[in-house]
Short mmCIF file of C-alpha atoms and ligand atoms in Angstrom, two decimals:
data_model
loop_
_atom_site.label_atom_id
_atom_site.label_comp_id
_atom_site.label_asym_id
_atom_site.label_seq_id
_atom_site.Cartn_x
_atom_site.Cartn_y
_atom_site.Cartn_z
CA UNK D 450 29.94 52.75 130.14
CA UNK D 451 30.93 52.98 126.25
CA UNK D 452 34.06 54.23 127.16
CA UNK D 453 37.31 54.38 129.88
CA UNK D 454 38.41 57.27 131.56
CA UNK D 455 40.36 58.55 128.85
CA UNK D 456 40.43 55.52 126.14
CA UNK D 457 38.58 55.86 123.12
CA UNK D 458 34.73 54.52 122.14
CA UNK D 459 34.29 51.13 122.45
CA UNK D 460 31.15 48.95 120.92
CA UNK D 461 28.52 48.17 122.67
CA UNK D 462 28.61 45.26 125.37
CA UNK D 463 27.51 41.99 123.30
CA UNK D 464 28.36 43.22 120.27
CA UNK D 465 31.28 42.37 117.87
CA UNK D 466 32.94 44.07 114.69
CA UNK D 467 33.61 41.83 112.17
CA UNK D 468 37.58 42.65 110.49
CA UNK D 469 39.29 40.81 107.81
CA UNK D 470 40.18 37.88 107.10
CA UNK D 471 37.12 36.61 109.44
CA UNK D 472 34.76 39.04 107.48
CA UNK D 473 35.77 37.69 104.30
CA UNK D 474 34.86 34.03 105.49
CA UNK D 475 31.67 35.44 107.17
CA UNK D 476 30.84 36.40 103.53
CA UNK D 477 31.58 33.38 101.85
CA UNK D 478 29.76 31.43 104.46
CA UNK D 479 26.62 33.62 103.84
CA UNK D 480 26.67 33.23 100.15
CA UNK D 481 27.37 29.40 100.64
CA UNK D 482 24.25 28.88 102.77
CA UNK D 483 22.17 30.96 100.86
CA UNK D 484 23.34 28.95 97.60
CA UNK D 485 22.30 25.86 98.82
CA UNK D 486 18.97 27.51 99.98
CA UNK D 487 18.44 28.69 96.52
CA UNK D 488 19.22 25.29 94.91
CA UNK D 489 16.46 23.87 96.93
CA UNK D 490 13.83 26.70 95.91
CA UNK D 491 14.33 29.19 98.88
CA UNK D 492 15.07 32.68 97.51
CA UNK D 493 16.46 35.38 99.56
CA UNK D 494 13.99 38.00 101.10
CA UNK D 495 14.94 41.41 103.59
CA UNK D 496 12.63 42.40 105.73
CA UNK D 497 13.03 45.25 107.70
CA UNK D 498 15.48 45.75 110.80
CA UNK D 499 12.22 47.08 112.85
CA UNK D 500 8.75 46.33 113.12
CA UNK D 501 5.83 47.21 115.06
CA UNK D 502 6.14 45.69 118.65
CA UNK D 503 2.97 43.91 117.85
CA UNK D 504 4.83 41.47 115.68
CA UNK D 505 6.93 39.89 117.86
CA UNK D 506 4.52 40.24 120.68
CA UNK D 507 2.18 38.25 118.65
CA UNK D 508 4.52 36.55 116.57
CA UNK D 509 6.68 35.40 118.95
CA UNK D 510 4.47 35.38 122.05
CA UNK D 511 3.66 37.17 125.18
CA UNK D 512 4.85 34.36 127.64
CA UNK D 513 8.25 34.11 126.13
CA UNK D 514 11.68 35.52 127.35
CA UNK D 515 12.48 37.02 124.29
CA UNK D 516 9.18 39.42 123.78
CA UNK D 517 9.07 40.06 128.30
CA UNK D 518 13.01 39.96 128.81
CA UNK D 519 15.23 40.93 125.57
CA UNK D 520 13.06 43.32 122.99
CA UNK D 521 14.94 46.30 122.04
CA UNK D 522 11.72 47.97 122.29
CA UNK D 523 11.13 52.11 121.66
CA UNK D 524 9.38 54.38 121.13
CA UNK D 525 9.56 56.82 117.92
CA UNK D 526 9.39 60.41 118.02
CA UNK D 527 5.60 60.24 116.71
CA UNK D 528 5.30 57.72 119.60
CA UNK D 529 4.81 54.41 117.50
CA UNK D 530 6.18 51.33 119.70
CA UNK D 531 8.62 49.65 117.37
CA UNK D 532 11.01 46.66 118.22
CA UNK D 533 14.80 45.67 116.67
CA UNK D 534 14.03 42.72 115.45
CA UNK D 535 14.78 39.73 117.62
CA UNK D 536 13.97 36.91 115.42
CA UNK D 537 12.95 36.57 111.58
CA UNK D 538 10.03 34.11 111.04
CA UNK D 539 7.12 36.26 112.42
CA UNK D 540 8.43 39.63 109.96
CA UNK D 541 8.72 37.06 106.72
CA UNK D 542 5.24 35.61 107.65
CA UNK D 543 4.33 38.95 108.28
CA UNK D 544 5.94 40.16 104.67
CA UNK D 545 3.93 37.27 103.05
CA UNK D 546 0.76 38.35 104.60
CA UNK D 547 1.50 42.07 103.22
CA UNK D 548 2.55 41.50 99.56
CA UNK D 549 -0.18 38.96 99.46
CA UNK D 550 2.67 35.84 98.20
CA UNK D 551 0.31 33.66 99.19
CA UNK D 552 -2.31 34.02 96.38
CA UNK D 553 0.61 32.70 94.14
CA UNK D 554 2.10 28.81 94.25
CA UNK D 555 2.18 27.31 97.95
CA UNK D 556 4.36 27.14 99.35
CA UNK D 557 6.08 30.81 99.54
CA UNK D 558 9.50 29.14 100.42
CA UNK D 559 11.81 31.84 101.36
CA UNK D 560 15.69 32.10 102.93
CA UNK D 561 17.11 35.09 104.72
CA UNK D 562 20.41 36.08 106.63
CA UNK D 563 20.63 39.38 108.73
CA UNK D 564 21.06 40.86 112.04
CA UNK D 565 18.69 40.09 115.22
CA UNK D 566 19.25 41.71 118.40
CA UNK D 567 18.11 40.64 122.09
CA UNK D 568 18.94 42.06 125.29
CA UNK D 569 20.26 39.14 126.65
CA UNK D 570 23.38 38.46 129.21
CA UNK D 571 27.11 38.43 126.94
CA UNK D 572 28.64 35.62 126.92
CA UNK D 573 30.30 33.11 124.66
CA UNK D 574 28.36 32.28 121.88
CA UNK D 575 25.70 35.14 122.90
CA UNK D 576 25.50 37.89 121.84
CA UNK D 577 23.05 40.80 122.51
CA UNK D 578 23.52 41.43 118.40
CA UNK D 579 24.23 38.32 116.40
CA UNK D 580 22.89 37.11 112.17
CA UNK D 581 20.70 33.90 111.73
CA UNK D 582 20.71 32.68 108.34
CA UNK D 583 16.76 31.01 108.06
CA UNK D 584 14.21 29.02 105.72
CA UNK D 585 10.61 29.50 105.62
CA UNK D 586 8.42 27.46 103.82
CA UNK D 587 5.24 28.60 104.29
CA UNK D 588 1.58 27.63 102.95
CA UNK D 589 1.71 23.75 103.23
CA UNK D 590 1.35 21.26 105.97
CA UNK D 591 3.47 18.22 103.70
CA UNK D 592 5.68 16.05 105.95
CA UNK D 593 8.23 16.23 103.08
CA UNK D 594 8.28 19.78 103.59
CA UNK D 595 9.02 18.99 107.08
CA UNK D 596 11.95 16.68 106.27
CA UNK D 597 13.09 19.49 103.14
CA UNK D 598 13.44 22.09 105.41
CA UNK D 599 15.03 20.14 108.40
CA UNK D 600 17.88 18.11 105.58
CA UNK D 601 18.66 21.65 104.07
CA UNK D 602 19.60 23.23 107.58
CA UNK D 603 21.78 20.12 108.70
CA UNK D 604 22.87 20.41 104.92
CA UNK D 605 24.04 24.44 105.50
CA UNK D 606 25.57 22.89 108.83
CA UNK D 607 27.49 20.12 107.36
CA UNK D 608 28.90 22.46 104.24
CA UNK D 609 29.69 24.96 106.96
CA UNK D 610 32.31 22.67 108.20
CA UNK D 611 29.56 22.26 111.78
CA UNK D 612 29.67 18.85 112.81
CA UNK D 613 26.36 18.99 114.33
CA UNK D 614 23.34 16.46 116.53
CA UNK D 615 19.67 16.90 115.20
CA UNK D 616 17.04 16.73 117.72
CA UNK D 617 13.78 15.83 116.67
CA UNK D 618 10.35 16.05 118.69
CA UNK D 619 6.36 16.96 117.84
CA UNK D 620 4.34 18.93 120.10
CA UNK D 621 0.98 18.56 118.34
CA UNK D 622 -1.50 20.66 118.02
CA UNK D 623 -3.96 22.91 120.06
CA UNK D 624 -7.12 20.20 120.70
CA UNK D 625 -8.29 18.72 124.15
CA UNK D 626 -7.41 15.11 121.90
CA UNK D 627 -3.66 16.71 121.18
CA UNK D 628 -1.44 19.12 123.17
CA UNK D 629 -4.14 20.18 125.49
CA UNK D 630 -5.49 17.19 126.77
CA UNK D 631 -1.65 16.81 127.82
CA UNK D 632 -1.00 20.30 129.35
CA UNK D 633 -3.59 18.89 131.69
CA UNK D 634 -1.88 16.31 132.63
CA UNK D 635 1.48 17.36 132.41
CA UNK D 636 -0.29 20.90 134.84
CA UNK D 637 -1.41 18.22 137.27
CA UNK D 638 1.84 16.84 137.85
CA UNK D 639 3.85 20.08 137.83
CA UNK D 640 1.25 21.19 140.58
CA UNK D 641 1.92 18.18 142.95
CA UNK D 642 5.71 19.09 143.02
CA UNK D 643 5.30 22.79 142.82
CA UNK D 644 7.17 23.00 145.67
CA UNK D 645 10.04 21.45 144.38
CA UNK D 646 10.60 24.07 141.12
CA UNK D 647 12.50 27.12 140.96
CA UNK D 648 10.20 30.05 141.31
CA UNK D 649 10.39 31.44 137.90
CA UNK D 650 9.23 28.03 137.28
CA UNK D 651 6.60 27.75 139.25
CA UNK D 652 5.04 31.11 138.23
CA UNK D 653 4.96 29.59 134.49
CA UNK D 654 2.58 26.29 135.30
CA UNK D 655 -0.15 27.97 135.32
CA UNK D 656 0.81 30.55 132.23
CA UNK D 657 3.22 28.14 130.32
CA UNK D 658 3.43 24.80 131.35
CA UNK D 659 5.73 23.23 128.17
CA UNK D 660 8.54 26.40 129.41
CA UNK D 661 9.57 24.26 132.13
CA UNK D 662 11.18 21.86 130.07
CA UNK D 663 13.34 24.20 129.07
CA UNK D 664 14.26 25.82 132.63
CA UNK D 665 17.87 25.68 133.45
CA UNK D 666 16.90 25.36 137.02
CA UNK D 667 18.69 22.77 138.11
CA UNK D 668 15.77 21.85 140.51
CA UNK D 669 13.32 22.10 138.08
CA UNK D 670 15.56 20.09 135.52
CA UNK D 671 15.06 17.29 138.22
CA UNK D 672 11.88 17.37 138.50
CA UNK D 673 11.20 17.38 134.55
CA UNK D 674 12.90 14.01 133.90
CA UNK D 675 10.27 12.02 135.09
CA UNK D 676 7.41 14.09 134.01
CA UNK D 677 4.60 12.82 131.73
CA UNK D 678 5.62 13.09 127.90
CA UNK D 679 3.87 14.82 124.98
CA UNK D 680 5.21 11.83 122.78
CA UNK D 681 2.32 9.55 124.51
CA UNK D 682 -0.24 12.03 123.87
CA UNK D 683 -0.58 13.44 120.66
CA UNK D 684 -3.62 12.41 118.14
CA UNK D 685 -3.23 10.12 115.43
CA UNK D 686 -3.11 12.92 112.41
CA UNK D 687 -0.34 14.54 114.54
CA UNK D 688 1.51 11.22 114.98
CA UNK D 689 0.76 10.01 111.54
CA UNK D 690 2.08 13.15 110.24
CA UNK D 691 5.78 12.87 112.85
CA UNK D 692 6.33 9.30 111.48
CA UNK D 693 5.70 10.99 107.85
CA UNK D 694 8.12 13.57 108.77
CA UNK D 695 10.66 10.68 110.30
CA UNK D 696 10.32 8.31 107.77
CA UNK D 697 11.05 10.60 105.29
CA UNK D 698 14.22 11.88 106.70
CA UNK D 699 15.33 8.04 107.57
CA UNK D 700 14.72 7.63 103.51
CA UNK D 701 17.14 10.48 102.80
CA UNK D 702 19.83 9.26 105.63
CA UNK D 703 19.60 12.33 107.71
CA UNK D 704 20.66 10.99 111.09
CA UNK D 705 18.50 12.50 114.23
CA UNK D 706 17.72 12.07 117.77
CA UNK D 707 14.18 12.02 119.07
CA UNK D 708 13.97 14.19 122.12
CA UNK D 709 10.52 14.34 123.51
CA UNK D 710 11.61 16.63 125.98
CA UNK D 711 12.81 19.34 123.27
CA UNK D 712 9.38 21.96 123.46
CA UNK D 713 8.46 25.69 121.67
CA UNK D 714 6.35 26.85 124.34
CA UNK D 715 3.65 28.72 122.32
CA UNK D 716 -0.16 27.96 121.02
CA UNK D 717 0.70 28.74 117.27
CA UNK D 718 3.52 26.38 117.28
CA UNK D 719 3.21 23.05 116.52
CA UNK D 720 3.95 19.36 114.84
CA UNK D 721 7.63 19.14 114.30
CA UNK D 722 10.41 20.93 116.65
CA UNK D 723 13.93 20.60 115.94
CA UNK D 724 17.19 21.67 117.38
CA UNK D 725 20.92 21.55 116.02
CA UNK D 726 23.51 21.34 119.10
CA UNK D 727 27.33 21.42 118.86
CA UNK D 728 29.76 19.12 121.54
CA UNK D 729 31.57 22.64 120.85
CA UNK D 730 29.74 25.56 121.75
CA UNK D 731 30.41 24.90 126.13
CA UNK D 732 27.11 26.06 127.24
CA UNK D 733 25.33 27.85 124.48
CA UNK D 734 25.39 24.52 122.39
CA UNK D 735 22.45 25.18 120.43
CA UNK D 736 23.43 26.32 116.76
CA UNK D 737 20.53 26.51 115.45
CA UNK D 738 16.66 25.33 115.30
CA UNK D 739 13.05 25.44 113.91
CA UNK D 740 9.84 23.88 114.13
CA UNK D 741 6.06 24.11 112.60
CA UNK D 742 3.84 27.51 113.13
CA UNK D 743 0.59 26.28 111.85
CA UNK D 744 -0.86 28.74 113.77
CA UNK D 745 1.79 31.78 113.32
CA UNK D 746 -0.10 33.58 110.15
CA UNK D 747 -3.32 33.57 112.04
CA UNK D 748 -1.94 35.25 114.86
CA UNK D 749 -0.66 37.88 112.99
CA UNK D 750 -4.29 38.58 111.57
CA UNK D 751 -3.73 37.06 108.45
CA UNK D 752 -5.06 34.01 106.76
CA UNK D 753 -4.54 30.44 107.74
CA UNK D 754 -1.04 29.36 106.78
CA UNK D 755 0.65 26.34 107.87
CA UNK D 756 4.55 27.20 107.62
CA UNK D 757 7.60 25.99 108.89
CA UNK D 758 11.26 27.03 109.20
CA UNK D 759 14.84 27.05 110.57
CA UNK D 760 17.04 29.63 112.21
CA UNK D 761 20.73 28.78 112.27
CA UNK D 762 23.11 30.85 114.24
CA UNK D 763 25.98 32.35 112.07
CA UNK D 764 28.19 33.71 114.75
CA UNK D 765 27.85 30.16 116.45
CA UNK D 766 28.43 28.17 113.18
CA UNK D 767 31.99 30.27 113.25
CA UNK D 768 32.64 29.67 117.25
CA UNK D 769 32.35 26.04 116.14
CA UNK D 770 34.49 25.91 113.36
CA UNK D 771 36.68 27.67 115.42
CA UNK D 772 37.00 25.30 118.39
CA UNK D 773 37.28 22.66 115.81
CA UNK D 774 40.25 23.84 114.38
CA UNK D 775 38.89 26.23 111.31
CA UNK D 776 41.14 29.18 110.99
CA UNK D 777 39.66 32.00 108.26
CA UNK D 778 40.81 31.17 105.24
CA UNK D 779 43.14 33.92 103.70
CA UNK D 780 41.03 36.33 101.04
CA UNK D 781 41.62 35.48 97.34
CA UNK D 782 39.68 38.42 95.83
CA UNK D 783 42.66 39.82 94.39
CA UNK D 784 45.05 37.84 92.59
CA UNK D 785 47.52 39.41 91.33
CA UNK D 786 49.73 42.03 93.73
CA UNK D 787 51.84 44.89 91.84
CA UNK D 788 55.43 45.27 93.66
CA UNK D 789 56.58 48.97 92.46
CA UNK D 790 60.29 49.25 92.97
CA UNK D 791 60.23 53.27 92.43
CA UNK D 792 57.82 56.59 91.91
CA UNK D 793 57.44 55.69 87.95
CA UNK D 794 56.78 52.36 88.52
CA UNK D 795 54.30 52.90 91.11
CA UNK D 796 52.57 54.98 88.59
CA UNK D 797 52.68 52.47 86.01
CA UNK D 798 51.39 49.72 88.41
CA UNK D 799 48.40 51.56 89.58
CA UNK D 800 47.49 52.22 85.82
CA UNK D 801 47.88 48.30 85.14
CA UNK D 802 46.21 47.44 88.51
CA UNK D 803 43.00 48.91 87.44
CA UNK D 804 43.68 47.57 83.67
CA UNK D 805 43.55 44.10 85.31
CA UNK D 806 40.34 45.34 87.65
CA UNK D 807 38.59 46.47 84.67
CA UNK D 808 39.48 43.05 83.16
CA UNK D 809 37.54 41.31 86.05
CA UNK D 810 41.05 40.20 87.46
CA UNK D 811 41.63 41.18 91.93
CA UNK D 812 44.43 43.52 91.26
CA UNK D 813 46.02 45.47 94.70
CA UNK D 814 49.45 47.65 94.86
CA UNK D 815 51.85 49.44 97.52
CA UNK D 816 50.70 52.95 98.26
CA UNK D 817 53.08 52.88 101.37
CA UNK D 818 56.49 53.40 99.35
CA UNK D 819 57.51 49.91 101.50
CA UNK D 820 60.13 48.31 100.59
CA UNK D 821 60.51 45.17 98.08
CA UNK D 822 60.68 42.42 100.63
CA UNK D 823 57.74 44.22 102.34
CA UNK D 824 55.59 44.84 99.10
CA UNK D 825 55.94 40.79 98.85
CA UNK D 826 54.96 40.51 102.39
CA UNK D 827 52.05 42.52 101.77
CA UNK D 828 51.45 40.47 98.46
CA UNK D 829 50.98 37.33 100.50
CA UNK D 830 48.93 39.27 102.86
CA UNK D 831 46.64 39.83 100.65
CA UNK D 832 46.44 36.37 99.02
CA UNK D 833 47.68 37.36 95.50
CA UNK D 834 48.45 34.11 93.62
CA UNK D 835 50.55 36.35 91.98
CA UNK D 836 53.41 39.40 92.13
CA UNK D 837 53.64 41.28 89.40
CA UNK D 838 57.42 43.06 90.01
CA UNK D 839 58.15 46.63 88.04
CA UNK D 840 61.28 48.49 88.29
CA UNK D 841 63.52 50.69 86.06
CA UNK D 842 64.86 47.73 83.71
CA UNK D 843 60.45 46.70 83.22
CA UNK D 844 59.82 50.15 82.64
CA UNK D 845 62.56 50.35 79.71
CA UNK D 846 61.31 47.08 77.98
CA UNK D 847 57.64 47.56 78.10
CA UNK D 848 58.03 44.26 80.58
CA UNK D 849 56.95 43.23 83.93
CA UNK D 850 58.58 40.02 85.91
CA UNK D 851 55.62 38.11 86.99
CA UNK D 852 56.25 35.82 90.09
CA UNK D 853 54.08 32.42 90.70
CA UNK D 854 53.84 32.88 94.79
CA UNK D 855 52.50 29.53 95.00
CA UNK D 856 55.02 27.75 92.96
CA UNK D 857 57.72 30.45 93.66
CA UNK D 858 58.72 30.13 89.95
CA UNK D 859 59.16 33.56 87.63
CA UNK D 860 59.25 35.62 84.25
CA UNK D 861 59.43 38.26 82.32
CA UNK D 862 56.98 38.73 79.93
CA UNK D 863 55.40 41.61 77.96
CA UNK D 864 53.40 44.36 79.97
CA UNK D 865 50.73 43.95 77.26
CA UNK D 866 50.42 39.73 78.30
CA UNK D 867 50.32 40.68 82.51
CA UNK D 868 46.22 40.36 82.39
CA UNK D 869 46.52 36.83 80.09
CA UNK D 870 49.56 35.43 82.85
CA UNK D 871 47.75 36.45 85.73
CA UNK D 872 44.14 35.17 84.70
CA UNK D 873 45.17 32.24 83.51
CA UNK D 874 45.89 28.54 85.75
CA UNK D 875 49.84 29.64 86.26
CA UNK D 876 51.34 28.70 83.00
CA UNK D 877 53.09 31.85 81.42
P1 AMP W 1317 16.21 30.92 118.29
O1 AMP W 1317 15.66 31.97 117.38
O2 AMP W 1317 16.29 31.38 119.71
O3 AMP W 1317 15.58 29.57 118.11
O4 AMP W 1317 17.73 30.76 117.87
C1 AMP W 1317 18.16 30.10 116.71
C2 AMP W 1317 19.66 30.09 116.71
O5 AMP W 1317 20.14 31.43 116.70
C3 AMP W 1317 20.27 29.49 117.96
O6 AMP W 1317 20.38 28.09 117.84
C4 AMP W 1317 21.62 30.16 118.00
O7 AMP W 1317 22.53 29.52 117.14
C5 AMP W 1317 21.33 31.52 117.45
N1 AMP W 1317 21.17 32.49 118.56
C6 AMP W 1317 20.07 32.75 119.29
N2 AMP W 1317 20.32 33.70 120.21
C7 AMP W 1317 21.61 34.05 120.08
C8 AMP W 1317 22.47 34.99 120.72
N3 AMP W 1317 22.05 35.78 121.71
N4 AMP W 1317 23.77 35.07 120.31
C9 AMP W 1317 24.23 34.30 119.30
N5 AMP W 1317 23.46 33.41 118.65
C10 AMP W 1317 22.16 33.28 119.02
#
């Protein structure tokens, strides 16, 4: 239902508007993250807000929840099968494929924030529509890389005011001496207790063996702490290349856990797996991960490119800062507030307003004909540094009383020095 009986439209379930003052931090946090993105080489990139299904069905997999359980998937009126995006690493791989980045320096390293939207049951901290802010770095297989990308998300985390754990893992690669030669073994084991797993479970064995590790089954959860590890199993270029990628972040002092339970269920991905979690995000604790795709580029019918990347939730990065405390910060785009004490003043306000504007100085006024105490309320409101107060005796004098709201101090000074005052650090 989008709306009651007789109330009036509501958004849709799992969605969320975003109002000031939390859309003004939403902004800043965006720009922060991508800042630091930039300063490490990442430049921003848009892809589209639909692709063909194939994308994600190949991109993201076939066996996973998000391509058989929470595509917003259509078809067009010429009867093309697109998809809402769910995720962003398969459309930039598939952008870099198109405009053909990687004939130019490896790797591509790219950064993106935007929209992604699943199907997937409401609750706190999910939503069905809800903005990752990402890395890729795609086109080399360097450990360093590795550690770059993973230090640059806890980075965006820690500057985001996110107090966050790092979990680390490698799943190898797809050879009988690597990840296979384990799904064997780890098959073999989940087959002997088959009866013990939650259906859904069971049904993925055969299909998707890793998956299980991730089941919130609390059967299957039981079963899957004393199953065989990947951690024992992987080859020596895949091991050599997880100590490369450890010892490289112990150099830097990123702190991390190793989780050898923490998976990505799919063929193309591989080597390093990572996942942030937050002590305050309840159940969806999870704000934010990544991993290798050596195999992603190929599986999109491109060329062999070894990437990797992170995905960090923004809507859980504010739920955390939230529940520790974080209020939005009030707006300080405009800085100085005009407080019109009649209809000439107004006038004259709104002329200096957009003086100051045109100056490059946040400039707002009254248009409500409230009264003075109210006009300062709304100054405040706003976050002006400063009022800027005209009335009949300004008007005469070619004045204007400007008021220091932080230091409460104030003075009349020419009209023609209002853009100098109010620009300047708060000495008249
Ligand atoms: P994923 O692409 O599933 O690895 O997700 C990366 C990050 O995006 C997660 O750690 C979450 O912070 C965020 N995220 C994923 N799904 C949702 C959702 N439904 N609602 C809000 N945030 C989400």
């Amino acid at each position: 239902m989008t709306r009651g009986d007789d109330g009036p439209l509501r958004a849709p379930r799992g969605t969320q508007d975003l109002l000031p003052p939390a859309s003004w931090e939403w902004q800043r946090l965006v720009r922060d993250a991508l800042d630091d993105c930039a300063r490490a080489g990442y430049l921003p990139v848009e892809t589209p807000l639909f692709e063909h299904t194939e994308v994600f069905a190949r991109g993201v997999g076939e066996d996973t929840d998000v391509v058989t359980k929470q595509m917003y998937t259509f078809a067009d009126r010429a009867g093309r099968s697109l998809t809402l995006r769910p995720e962003g690493t398969a459309p930039v791989v598939r952008a870099v494929i198109e405009g053909g980045l990687e004939r130019g320096a490896l790797p591509v390293k790219l950064a993106y924030c935007g929209a992604m939207l699943r199907q997937e049951r409401p609750q706190k901290g999910r939503f069905r529509q809800f903005s990752q802010i990402g890395v890729e770095a795609i086109g080399t297989e360097d450990p360093l890389v590795d550690a770059e990308v993973v230090e640059l998300g806890a980075r965006v985390l820690a500057n985001a005011g996110v107090d966050a754990t790092l979990l680390l893992n490698s799943i190898g690669h797809l050879a009988e001496s690597c990840r296979l030669g384990y799904l064997s073994v780890l098959r073999a084991f989940l087959q002997e207790r088959s009866d013990e797993l939650a259906p859904d479970d069971r049904a993925r064995v055969a299909t998707n063996p890793l998956r299980t590790f991730d089941s919130k089954d609390p059967a299957t959860i039981a079963v899957m702490t004393s199953a065989p590890l990947l951690t024992g199993h992987l080859c020596d270029e895949c091991r050599a290349h997880f100590d490369a990628v450890t010892g490289a972040l112990d150099a830097l002092g990123v702190a991390y856990s190793l989780e050898p339970r923490l998976v990505r269920g799919l063929d193309y991905y591989t080597r390093t797996a990572f996942e942030f979690v937050s002590g305050r995000l309840g159940a969806q604790n999870a704000v934010g991960g990544g991993g290798r795709y050596d195999g992603l580029a190929e599986a999109l019918g491109g060329p062999r490119l070894p990437g990797i990347g992170f995905a960090l939730g923004l809507d859980r990065i504010v739920v955390a800062r939230r529940e520790g405390g974080v209020e939005p910060p009030p707006p300080d785009a405009v800085r100085a507030f005009f407080v019109a004490l009649d209809d000439d003043a107004r006038a004259a306000a709104f002329r200096m307003a957009v003086r100051l504007r045109r100056a490059g100085v946040g400039a707002d006024l009254d248009f409500a004909g409230r009264s003075m105490k109210g006009q300062l309320k709304s100054a405040a409101r706003a976050g002006a540094r400063w009022a800027v107060i005209l009335g009949r005796r300004e008007l005469d004098d070619g004045t204007a009383t400007v008021k220091d709201l932080v230091t409460g101090e104030q003075s009349t000074v020419p009209a023609d020095d209002v853009v100098r005052v109010v620009a300047g650090d708060g000495s008249p």
